[in-house]
Amino acid sequence: DAGVIQSPRHEVTEMGQEVTLRCKPISGHNSLFWYRQTMMRGLELLIYFNNNVPIDDSGMPEDRFSAKMPNASFSTLKIQPSEPRDSAVYFCASSALGETQYFGPGTRLLVL
Amino acid sequence: RKEVEQDPGPFNVPEGATVAFNCTYSNSASQSFFWYRQDCRKEPKLLMSVYSSGNEDGRFTAQLNRASQYISLLIRDSKLSDSATYLCVVIPISSGSARQLTFGSGTQLTVLP
């Protein structure tokens, strides 16, 4: 069975550019989570969706970050404009309601 | 104070040793507790849930102390393959129908040959 799929796996961009990260959750899972991981701050929840509806986006750092989930099988996290401090590993995770979260392999983002 | 606190380590132990990690949480109303494992440059994966009565899975034992608000993970007869970062995870009282996880910063374990 395919797990959570994320793309791209690596992204290097210049400050000020727009970055779009993509996630395909496990089929049948109705909750989707976006996390960011850095050495300094560890793993932080940015936003999560339930049945494609954003429930809590209080972890989104600022207005430069936005996330969408247009359907049950796809979500995006967009950073516009990107800044060097956004460099991190971004994980997407999905779960069936109330059950274990399964993480994707992550996108390693480097903003120069 | 962080919601979930862990000793970052690193813990360097010889193969076959027993090692224990502790984790404290600040929200006394927290509902559920887990240990996740994260290998270097990989995603976190669920290792085991932590139940009030304590639970064991092979060489791994997890315990919960609600009165003192800490959970522990014990690894017996450690293997080289146990080398990883172990993340303590807490779910507070749910504010929605999804289960929102709060992660500790992780404890790094290296098992030496």
XYZ file of C-alpha atoms in Angstrom:
225
model
C 0.000 0.000 0.000
C 1.255 3.478 -0.781
C 1.922 5.613 2.246
C 1.723 9.376 2.419
C 3.348 10.835 -0.663
C 5.105 14.179 -0.623
C 6.740 16.155 -3.390
C 9.227 17.460 -4.023
C 11.555 15.568 -1.697
C 14.110 18.358 -1.858
C 13.718 21.995 -2.784
C 16.380 24.669 -3.006
C 15.192 28.156 -3.796
C 16.179 31.756 -3.424
C 14.747 34.166 -0.913
C 11.605 35.811 -2.211
C 10.537 32.939 -4.430
C 7.275 31.085 -4.041
C 7.495 27.516 -2.789
C 4.716 24.942 -3.098
C 4.849 21.652 -1.231
C 2.467 18.857 -2.110
C 0.977 15.968 -0.208
C -1.176 12.993 -1.070
C -2.585 11.352 2.070
C -3.271 7.661 2.478
C -6.493 6.733 0.728
C -9.407 6.653 3.158
C -7.753 8.862 5.749
C -9.829 11.910 6.553
C -7.380 13.964 8.614
C -4.291 15.625 7.205
C -1.551 17.448 9.089
C 1.334 19.689 8.029
C 4.384 19.831 10.304
C 7.696 21.653 10.189
C 10.858 20.282 11.807
C 14.019 22.225 12.621
C 16.894 21.549 14.947
C 16.035 24.572 17.060
C 12.272 24.127 17.395
C 11.744 20.418 16.832
C 8.538 19.180 15.240
C 5.773 21.797 15.085
C 2.225 21.387 13.856
C 1.411 24.085 11.302
C -2.154 23.249 10.314
C -4.524 20.325 10.117
C -7.576 19.452 8.078
C -10.557 17.270 8.827
C -12.554 16.095 5.830
C -10.761 18.720 3.713
C -11.721 21.559 6.076
C -8.983 23.474 7.923
C -9.588 23.016 11.644
C -6.648 24.704 13.330
C -4.080 26.886 11.598
C -2.739 28.544 14.738
C 0.658 27.014 14.077
C 1.087 28.726 10.734
C 3.960 31.146 11.310
C 2.619 34.122 9.396
C 0.655 35.244 6.398
C 3.376 34.117 4.040
C 2.226 30.555 4.713
C -0.996 29.163 3.323
C -2.407 25.657 2.981
C -5.233 24.201 0.953
C -6.923 20.875 0.620
C -9.144 21.001 -2.472
C -10.082 17.324 -2.208
C -9.543 14.261 -0.059
C -6.451 13.144 -1.942
C -4.406 16.310 -2.245
C -3.080 19.180 -0.159
C -0.598 21.977 -0.705
C 1.459 24.156 1.592
C 2.600 27.370 -0.004
C 5.203 29.871 1.170
C 5.201 33.212 -0.594
C 7.615 34.928 -0.397
C 10.075 32.459 1.085
C 12.776 33.501 3.537
C 15.963 31.757 4.728
C 14.381 31.104 8.145
C 11.786 28.931 6.428
C 14.486 26.346 5.739
C 13.342 23.136 7.416
C 11.915 19.708 6.759
C 8.176 19.854 6.118
C 6.209 16.714 6.879
C 2.698 15.831 5.891
C 0.834 13.204 7.915
C -2.575 11.625 7.613
C -4.815 9.567 9.843
C -8.149 7.877 9.884
C -10.216 9.735 12.417
C -8.877 9.220 15.924
C -6.131 6.809 14.919
C -2.394 6.791 14.402
C -0.815 9.483 12.248
C 1.315 8.264 9.365
C 3.997 10.605 8.144
C 5.246 11.148 4.644
C 8.984 11.179 3.876
C 9.134 14.976 4.130
C 10.297 17.797 1.906
C 13.691 19.265 2.727
C 13.503 22.958 1.956
C 16.521 25.218 1.737
C 15.957 28.905 1.113
C 19.123 30.753 0.163
C 7.527 25.850 30.079
C 7.233 23.531 27.084
C 4.150 21.343 26.887
C 6.270 18.224 26.477
C 9.851 18.035 27.707
C 12.476 15.406 27.097
C 16.150 15.016 27.888
C 17.733 15.527 24.454
C 20.637 13.216 25.224
C 22.563 11.946 23.434
C 22.481 8.581 25.135
C 25.378 6.405 24.007
C 25.048 2.851 25.271
C 26.745 -0.449 24.450
C 24.868 -3.177 22.668
C 22.866 -5.268 25.118
C 22.442 -2.471 27.635
C 19.159 -1.351 29.133
C 18.287 2.300 28.610
C 15.379 4.404 29.844
C 13.968 7.701 28.653
C 11.609 9.962 30.527
C 9.289 12.638 29.305
C 7.212 15.145 31.269
C 4.078 16.932 30.123
C 2.513 20.089 31.488
C -1.171 19.647 30.695
C -2.671 17.478 33.401
C -5.751 16.955 31.242
C -3.773 15.238 28.499
C -5.579 12.238 27.130
C -3.270 9.989 25.181
C 0.421 9.292 25.052
C 2.766 7.723 22.533
C 6.368 7.115 21.701
C 7.448 7.742 18.122
C 10.788 6.804 16.648
C 12.619 8.886 14.051
C 15.641 7.582 12.202
C 18.190 9.998 10.811
C 16.768 11.907 7.850
C 13.526 9.920 7.963
C 9.982 10.590 9.063
C 8.657 9.854 12.575
C 6.947 6.491 12.984
C 4.768 5.235 15.796
C 6.702 2.965 18.137
C 4.039 2.303 20.732
C 1.133 3.749 22.617
C 1.387 4.298 26.358
C -1.436 3.044 28.534
C -2.170 3.840 32.161
C -1.519 0.250 33.141
C 1.800 0.203 31.321
C 2.448 -1.871 28.252
C 5.182 -3.995 26.790
C 6.124 -4.824 23.220
C 9.052 -7.196 23.063
C 12.099 -5.400 24.403
C 10.202 -2.135 24.813
C 8.190 -1.137 27.875
C 6.219 2.073 28.201
C 4.755 3.446 31.411
C 2.590 6.378 32.357
C 2.506 8.181 35.704
C -0.427 10.581 35.632
C 0.147 11.873 39.156
C 3.658 13.026 38.302
C 2.806 13.746 34.668
C 5.549 11.750 33.074
C 5.886 8.843 30.715
C 8.826 6.556 30.263
C 10.264 4.193 27.687
C 12.524 1.319 28.641
C 14.558 -0.552 26.051
C 16.107 -3.835 27.146
C 18.918 -5.681 25.395
C 19.481 -2.765 23.055
C 20.435 -3.446 19.452
C 22.433 -1.390 16.991
C 19.194 -0.924 15.053
C 17.624 0.844 18.043
C 19.811 3.882 17.313
C 17.381 6.691 16.556
C 15.662 9.685 18.085
C 12.734 8.834 20.324
C 9.916 11.360 20.429
C 7.466 11.623 23.281
C 3.995 12.543 22.038
C 0.992 13.793 23.979
C -2.568 14.453 22.885
C -4.335 17.095 24.953
C -8.061 17.190 25.415
C -9.381 17.175 21.907
C -10.648 20.459 20.610
C -11.860 18.822 17.444
C -12.462 15.432 16.012
C -8.916 14.990 14.753
C -6.211 13.972 17.169
C -3.702 16.794 17.422
C -0.281 15.582 18.553
C 2.193 17.589 20.630
C 5.754 16.336 20.186
C 8.668 16.538 22.547
C 11.986 17.567 21.064
C 13.250 13.989 21.116
C 15.953 11.973 22.843
C 18.811 10.754 20.693
C 20.017 7.201 21.283
C 23.141 5.643 19.819
C 23.807 1.974 20.495
C 27.488 1.173 20.146
C 28.956 -2.174 19.063
